[in-house]
Short mmCIF file of N, CA and C in Angstrom, two decimals:
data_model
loop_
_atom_site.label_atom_id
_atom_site.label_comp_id
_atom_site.label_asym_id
_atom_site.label_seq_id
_atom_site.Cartn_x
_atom_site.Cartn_y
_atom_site.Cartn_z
N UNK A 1 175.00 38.08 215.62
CA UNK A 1 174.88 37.22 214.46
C UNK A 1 174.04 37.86 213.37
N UNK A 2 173.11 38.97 214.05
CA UNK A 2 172.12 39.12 212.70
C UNK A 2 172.97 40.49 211.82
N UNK A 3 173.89 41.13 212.76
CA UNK A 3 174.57 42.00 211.75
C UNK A 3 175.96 41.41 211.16
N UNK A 4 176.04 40.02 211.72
CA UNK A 4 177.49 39.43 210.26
C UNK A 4 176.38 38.72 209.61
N UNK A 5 175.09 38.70 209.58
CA UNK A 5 174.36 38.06 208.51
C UNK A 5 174.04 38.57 207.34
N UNK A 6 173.44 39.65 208.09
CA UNK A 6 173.34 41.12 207.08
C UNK A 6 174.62 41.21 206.58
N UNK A 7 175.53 41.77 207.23
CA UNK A 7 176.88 41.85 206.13
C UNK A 7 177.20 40.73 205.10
N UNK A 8 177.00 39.58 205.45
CA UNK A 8 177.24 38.61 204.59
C UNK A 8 176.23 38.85 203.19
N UNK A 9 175.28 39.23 203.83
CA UNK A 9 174.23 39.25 202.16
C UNK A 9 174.40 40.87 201.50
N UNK A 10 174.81 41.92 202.29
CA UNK A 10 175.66 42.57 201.17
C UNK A 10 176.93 42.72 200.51
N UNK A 11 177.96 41.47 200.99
CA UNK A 11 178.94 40.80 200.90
C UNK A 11 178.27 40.46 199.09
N UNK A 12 177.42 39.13 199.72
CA UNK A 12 176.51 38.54 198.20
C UNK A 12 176.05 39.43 197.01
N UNK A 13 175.60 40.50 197.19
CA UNK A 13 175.06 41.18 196.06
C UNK A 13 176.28 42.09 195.60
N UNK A 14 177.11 42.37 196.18
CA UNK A 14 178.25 43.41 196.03
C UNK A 14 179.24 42.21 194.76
N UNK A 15 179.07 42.87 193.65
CA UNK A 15 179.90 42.00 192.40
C UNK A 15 181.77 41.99 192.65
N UNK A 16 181.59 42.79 193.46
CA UNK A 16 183.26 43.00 193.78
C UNK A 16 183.74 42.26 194.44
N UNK A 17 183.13 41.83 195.26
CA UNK A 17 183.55 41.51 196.77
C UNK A 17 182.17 39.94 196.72
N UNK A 18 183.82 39.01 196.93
CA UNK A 18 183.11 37.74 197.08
C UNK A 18 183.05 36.86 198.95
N UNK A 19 182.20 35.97 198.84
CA UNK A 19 181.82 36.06 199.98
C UNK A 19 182.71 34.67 200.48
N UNK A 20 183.31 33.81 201.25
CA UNK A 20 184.49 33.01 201.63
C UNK A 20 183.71 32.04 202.99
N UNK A 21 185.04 31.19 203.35
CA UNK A 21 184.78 30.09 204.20
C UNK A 21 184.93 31.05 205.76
N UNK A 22 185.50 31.69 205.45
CA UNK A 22 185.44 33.08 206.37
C UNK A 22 184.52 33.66 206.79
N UNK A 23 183.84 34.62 205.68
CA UNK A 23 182.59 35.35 206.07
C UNK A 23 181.30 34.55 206.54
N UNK A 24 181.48 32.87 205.92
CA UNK A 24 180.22 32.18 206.79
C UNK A 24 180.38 31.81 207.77
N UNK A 25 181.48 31.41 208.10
CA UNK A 25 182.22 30.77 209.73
C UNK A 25 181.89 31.64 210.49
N UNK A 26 182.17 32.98 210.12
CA UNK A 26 181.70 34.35 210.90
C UNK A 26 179.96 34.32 211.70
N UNK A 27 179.49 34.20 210.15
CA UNK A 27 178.38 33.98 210.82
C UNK A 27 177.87 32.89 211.60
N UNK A 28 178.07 31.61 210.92
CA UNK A 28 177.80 30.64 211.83
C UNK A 28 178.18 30.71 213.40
N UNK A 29 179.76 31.32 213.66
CA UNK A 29 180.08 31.36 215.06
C UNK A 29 179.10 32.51 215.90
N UNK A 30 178.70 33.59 215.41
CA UNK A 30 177.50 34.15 216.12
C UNK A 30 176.28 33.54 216.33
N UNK A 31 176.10 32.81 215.40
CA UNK A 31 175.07 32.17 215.65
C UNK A 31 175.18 30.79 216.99
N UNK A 32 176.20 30.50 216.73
CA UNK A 32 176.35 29.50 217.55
C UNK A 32 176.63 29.97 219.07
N UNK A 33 176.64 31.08 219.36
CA UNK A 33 176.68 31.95 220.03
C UNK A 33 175.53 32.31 221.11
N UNK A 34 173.58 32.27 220.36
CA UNK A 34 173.03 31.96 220.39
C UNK A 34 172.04 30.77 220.85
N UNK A 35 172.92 29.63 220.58
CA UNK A 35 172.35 28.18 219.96
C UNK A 35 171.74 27.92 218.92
N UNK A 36 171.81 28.75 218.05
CA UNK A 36 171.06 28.81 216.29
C UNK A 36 171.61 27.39 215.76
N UNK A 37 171.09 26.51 216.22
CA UNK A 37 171.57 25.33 215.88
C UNK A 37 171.01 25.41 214.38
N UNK A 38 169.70 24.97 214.36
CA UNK A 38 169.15 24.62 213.11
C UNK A 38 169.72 25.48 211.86
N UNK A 39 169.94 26.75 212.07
CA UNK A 39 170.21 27.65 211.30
C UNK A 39 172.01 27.78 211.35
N UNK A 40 172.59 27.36 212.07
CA UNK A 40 173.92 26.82 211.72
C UNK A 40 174.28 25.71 209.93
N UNK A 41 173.64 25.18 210.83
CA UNK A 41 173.88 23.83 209.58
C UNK A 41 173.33 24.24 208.37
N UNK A 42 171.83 24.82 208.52
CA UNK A 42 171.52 25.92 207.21
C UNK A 42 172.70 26.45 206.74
N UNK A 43 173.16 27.45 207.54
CA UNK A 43 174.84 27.86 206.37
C UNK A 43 175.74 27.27 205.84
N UNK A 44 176.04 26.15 206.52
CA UNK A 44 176.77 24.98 206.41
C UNK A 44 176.03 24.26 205.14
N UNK A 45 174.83 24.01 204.72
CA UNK A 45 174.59 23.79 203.71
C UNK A 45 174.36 24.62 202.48
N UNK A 46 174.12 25.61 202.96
CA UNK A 46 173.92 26.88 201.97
C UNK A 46 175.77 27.00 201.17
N UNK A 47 176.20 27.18 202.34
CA UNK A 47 178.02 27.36 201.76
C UNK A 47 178.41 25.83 200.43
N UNK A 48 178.08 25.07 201.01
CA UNK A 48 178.09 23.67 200.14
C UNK A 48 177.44 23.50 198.52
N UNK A 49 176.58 24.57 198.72
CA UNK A 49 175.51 24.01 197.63
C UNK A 49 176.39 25.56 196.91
N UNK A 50 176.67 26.91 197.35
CA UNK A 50 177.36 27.70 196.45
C UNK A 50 178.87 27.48 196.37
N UNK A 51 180.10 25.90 196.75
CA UNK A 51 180.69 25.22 196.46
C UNK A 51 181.76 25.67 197.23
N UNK A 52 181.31 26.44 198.65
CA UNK A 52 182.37 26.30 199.57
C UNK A 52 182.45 25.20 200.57
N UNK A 53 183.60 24.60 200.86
CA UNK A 53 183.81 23.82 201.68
C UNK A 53 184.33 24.45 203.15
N UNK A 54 183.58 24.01 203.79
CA UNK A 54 183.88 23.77 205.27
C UNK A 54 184.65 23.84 206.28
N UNK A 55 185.88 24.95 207.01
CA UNK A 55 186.59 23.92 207.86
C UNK A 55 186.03 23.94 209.01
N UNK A 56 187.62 23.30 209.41
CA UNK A 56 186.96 22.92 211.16
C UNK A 56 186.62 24.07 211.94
N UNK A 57 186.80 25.04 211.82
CA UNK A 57 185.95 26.23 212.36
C UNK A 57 184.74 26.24 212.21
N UNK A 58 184.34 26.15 210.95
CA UNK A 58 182.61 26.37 210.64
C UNK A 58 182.09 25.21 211.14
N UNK A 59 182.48 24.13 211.29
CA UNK A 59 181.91 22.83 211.49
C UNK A 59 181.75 22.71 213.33
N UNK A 60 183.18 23.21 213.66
CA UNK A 60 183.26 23.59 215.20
C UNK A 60 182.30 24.34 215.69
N UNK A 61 181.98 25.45 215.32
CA UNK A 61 180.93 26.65 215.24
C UNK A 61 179.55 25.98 215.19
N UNK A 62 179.33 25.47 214.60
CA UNK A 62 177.72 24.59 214.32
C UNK A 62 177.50 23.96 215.38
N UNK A 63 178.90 23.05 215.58
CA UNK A 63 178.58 21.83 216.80
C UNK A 63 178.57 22.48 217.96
N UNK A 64 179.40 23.65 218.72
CA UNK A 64 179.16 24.72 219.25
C UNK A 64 177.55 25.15 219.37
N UNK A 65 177.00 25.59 218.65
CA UNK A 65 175.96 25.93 218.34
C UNK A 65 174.63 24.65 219.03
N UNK A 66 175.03 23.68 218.43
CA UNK A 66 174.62 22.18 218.74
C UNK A 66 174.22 21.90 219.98
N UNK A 67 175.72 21.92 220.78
CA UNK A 67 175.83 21.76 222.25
C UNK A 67 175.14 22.82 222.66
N UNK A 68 175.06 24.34 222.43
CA UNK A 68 174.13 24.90 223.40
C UNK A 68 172.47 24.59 223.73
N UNK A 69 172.09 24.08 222.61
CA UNK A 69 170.98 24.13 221.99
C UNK A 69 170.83 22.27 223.03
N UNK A 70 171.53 21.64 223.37
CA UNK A 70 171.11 20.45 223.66
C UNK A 70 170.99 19.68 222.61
N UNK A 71 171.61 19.32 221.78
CA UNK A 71 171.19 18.76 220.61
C UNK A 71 172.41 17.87 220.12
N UNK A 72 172.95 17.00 220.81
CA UNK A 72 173.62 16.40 220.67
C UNK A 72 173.82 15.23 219.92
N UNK A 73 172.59 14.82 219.57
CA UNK A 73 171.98 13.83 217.97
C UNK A 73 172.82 14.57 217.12
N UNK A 74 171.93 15.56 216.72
CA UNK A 74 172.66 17.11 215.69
C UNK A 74 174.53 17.30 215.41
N UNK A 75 174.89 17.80 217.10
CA UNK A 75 176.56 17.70 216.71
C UNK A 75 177.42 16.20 216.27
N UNK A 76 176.55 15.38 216.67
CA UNK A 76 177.05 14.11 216.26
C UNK A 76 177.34 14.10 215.03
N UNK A 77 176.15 14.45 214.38
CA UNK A 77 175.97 13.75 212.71
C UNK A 77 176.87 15.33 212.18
N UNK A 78 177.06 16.57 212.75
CA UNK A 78 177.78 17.45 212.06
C UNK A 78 179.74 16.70 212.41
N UNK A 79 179.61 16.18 213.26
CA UNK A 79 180.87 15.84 213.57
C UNK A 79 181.44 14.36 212.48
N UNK A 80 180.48 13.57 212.30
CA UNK A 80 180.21 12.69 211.26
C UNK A 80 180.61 13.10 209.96
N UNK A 81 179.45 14.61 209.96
CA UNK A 81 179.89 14.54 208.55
C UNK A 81 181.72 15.54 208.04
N UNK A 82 181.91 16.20 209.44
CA UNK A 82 183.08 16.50 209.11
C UNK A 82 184.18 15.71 209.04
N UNK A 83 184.12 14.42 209.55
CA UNK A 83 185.12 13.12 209.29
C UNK A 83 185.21 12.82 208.22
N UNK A 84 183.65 12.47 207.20
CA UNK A 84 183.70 11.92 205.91
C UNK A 84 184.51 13.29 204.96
N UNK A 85 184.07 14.31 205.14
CA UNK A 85 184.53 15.60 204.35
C UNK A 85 186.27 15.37 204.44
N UNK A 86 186.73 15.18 205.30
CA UNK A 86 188.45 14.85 205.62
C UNK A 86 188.52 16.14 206.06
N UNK A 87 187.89 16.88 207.13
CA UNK A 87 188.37 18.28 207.24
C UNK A 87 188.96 17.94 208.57
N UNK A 88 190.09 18.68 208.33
CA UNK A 88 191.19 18.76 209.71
C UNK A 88 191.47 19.57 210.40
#
C-alpha cells in the first residue's frame, strides 16, 4: 500500500497524468489489505473533496479494510453511505 501511495502522489504532482477512481481504489485496496481502516475512508474522503466519486470497489475496499480491523460500526456507516451515493 505504501508504494501505490507513493505512486499516487507522483501521479498528483505529474501535470500530465491525472490521478482517477482507479488509482485511489488501488490504494485503498492495499490498504485494506492491511486493515488501514481509518486511513481507507481518509481516501475515500480525500477522492470526494478533489470531486471523484466512489465505486463499489473503493467503497468495497474500505469496508474490506473495516472488517479486518474489527470495526464493524465503521463498515456499516461506509456501507450506508454507499447506498445514499446510489453506487452500484
Amino acid at each position: 500500500w505504501e508504494q501505490a501511495l507513493s505512486l499516487l502522489h507522483q501521479i498528483e504532482e505529474d501535470k500530465d497524468v491525472n490521478s482517477n477512481v482507479y488509482t485511489y481504489s488501488a490504494v485503498i485496496a492495499g490498504m485494506a489489505k492491511h486493515g488501514l481502516w481509518q486511513n481507507s475512508i481518509d481516501m475515500i474522503n480525500l477522492m470526494e473533496k478533489k470531486g471523484l466519486q466512489p465505486n463499489v470497489v473503493t467503497f468495497t475496499s474500505a469496508i474490506s479494510a473495516c472488517e479486518r480491523a474489527s470495526m464493524s460500526s465503521a463498515a456499516l456507516q461506509l456501507f450506508v453511505r454507499m447506498r445514499k451515493s446510489r453506487v452500484q
